[in-house]
Amino acid sequence: KRVIIFLLQTLKMKFFVVATLVASAAAFAPVSERASSPTAISAANKFASELGAQAPLGFFDPMGFLGPEDDTQFQWLREAEIKHGRISMLAVVGYL
């Protein structure tokens, strides 16, 4: 009976190792390029010169949330993002 339990535990461990290797290999598999939506392209052109647009991605708005927005809405969203980031950093420090 002990031999059977040992074999089952060994098989579980081997299965877990293989599943982990497959999952890590899938994380680095190439993905196909998708076409951007017209609203994401127009937002990228509109806010491409703003602070935070960096070389590899440019202005990153994949869902096109800023397509119909104006400059005041963009500034409000940016300030809200910074505020929420600072609050979350304080929360982590408070948790530690």
PDB file of C-alpha atoms in Angstrom, residues 4-57:
ATOM      1  CA  ILE A   4       1.123   2.673  -4.386  1.00  0.00           C
ATOM      2  CA  ILE A   5       0.868   5.918  -2.401  1.00  0.00           C
ATOM      3  CA  PHE A   6       4.499   6.701  -3.211  1.00  0.00           C
ATOM      4  CA  LEU A   7       3.909   6.074  -6.930  1.00  0.00           C
ATOM      5  CA  LEU A   8       0.791   8.262  -6.945  1.00  0.00           C
ATOM      6  CA  GLN A   9       2.653  11.108  -5.235  1.00  0.00           C
ATOM      7  CA  THR A  10       5.508  10.777  -7.711  1.00  0.00           C
ATOM      8  CA  LEU A  11       3.094  10.875 -10.648  1.00  0.00           C
ATOM      9  CA  LYS A  12       1.348  13.942  -9.217  1.00  0.00           C
ATOM     10  CA  MET A  13       4.685  15.708  -8.821  1.00  0.00           C
ATOM     11  CA  LYS A  14       5.768  14.857 -12.367  1.00  0.00           C
ATOM     12  CA  PHE A  15       2.425  15.997 -13.744  1.00  0.00           C
ATOM     13  CA  PHE A  16       2.732  19.279 -11.823  1.00  0.00           C
ATOM     14  CA  VAL A  17       6.268  19.860 -13.142  1.00  0.00           C
ATOM     15  CA  VAL A  18       5.210  19.172 -16.744  1.00  0.00           C
ATOM     16  CA  ALA A  19       2.128  21.407 -16.404  1.00  0.00           C
ATOM     17  CA  THR A  20       4.295  24.211 -15.016  1.00  0.00           C
ATOM     18  CA  LEU A  21       6.767  23.890 -17.879  1.00  0.00           C
ATOM     19  CA  VAL A  22       3.972  23.944 -20.474  1.00  0.00           C
ATOM     20  CA  ALA A  23       2.404  27.003 -18.878  1.00  0.00           C
ATOM     21  CA  SER A  24       5.708  28.866 -18.765  1.00  0.00           C
ATOM     22  CA  ALA A  25       6.411  27.987 -22.403  1.00  0.00           C
ATOM     23  CA  ALA A  26       2.957  29.232 -23.404  1.00  0.00           C
ATOM     24  CA  ALA A  27       3.664  32.562 -21.718  1.00  0.00           C
ATOM     25  CA  PHE A  28       6.465  33.252 -24.205  1.00  0.00           C
ATOM     26  CA  ALA A  29       4.746  31.936 -27.323  1.00  0.00           C
ATOM     27  CA  PRO A  30       4.398  34.462 -30.156  1.00  0.00           C
ATOM     28  CA  VAL A  31       1.001  36.071 -30.595  1.00  0.00           C
ATOM     29  CA  SER A  32      -0.595  37.312 -33.766  1.00  0.00           C
ATOM     30  CA  GLU A  33      -0.879  41.029 -34.370  1.00  0.00           C
ATOM     31  CA  ARG A  34      -4.370  42.484 -34.108  1.00  0.00           C
ATOM     32  CA  ALA A  35      -5.521  45.562 -35.917  1.00  0.00           C
ATOM     33  CA  SER A  36      -6.108  48.600 -33.730  1.00  0.00           C
ATOM     34  CA  SER A  37      -9.504  50.175 -33.565  1.00  0.00           C
ATOM     35  CA  PRO A  38      -9.959  53.585 -35.235  1.00  0.00           C
ATOM     36  CA  THR A  39     -10.716  55.246 -31.894  1.00  0.00           C
ATOM     37  CA  ALA A  40      -7.464  53.931 -30.406  1.00  0.00           C
ATOM     38  CA  ILE A  41      -5.541  55.271 -33.408  1.00  0.00           C
ATOM     39  CA  SER A  42      -7.163  58.698 -33.209  1.00  0.00           C
ATOM     40  CA  ALA A  43      -6.487  58.860 -29.456  1.00  0.00           C
ATOM     41  CA  ALA A  44      -2.893  57.837 -30.067  1.00  0.00           C
ATOM     42  CA  ASN A  45      -2.465  60.644 -32.570  1.00  0.00           C
ATOM     43  CA  LYS A  46      -4.217  63.136 -30.299  1.00  0.00           C
ATOM     44  CA  PHE A  47      -2.209  62.389 -27.157  1.00  0.00           C
ATOM     45  CA  ALA A  48       1.017  61.043 -28.702  1.00  0.00           C
ATOM     46  CA  SER A  49       3.062  64.036 -27.535  1.00  0.00           C
ATOM     47  CA  GLU A  50       1.898  63.809 -23.905  1.00  0.00           C
ATOM     48  CA  LEU A  51       4.207  62.882 -21.060  1.00  0.00           C
ATOM     49  CA  GLY A  52       4.304  59.108 -20.621  1.00  0.00           C
ATOM     50  CA  ALA A  53       4.228  58.089 -24.291  1.00  0.00           C
ATOM     51  CA  GLN A  54       7.348  55.929 -24.502  1.00  0.00           C
ATOM     52  CA  ALA A  55       9.245  54.442 -27.409  1.00  0.00           C
ATOM     53  CA  PRO A  56       8.225  50.772 -27.476  1.00  0.00           C
ATOM     54  CA  LEU A  57       4.476  51.366 -27.265  1.00  0.00           C
TER      55      LEU A  57
END
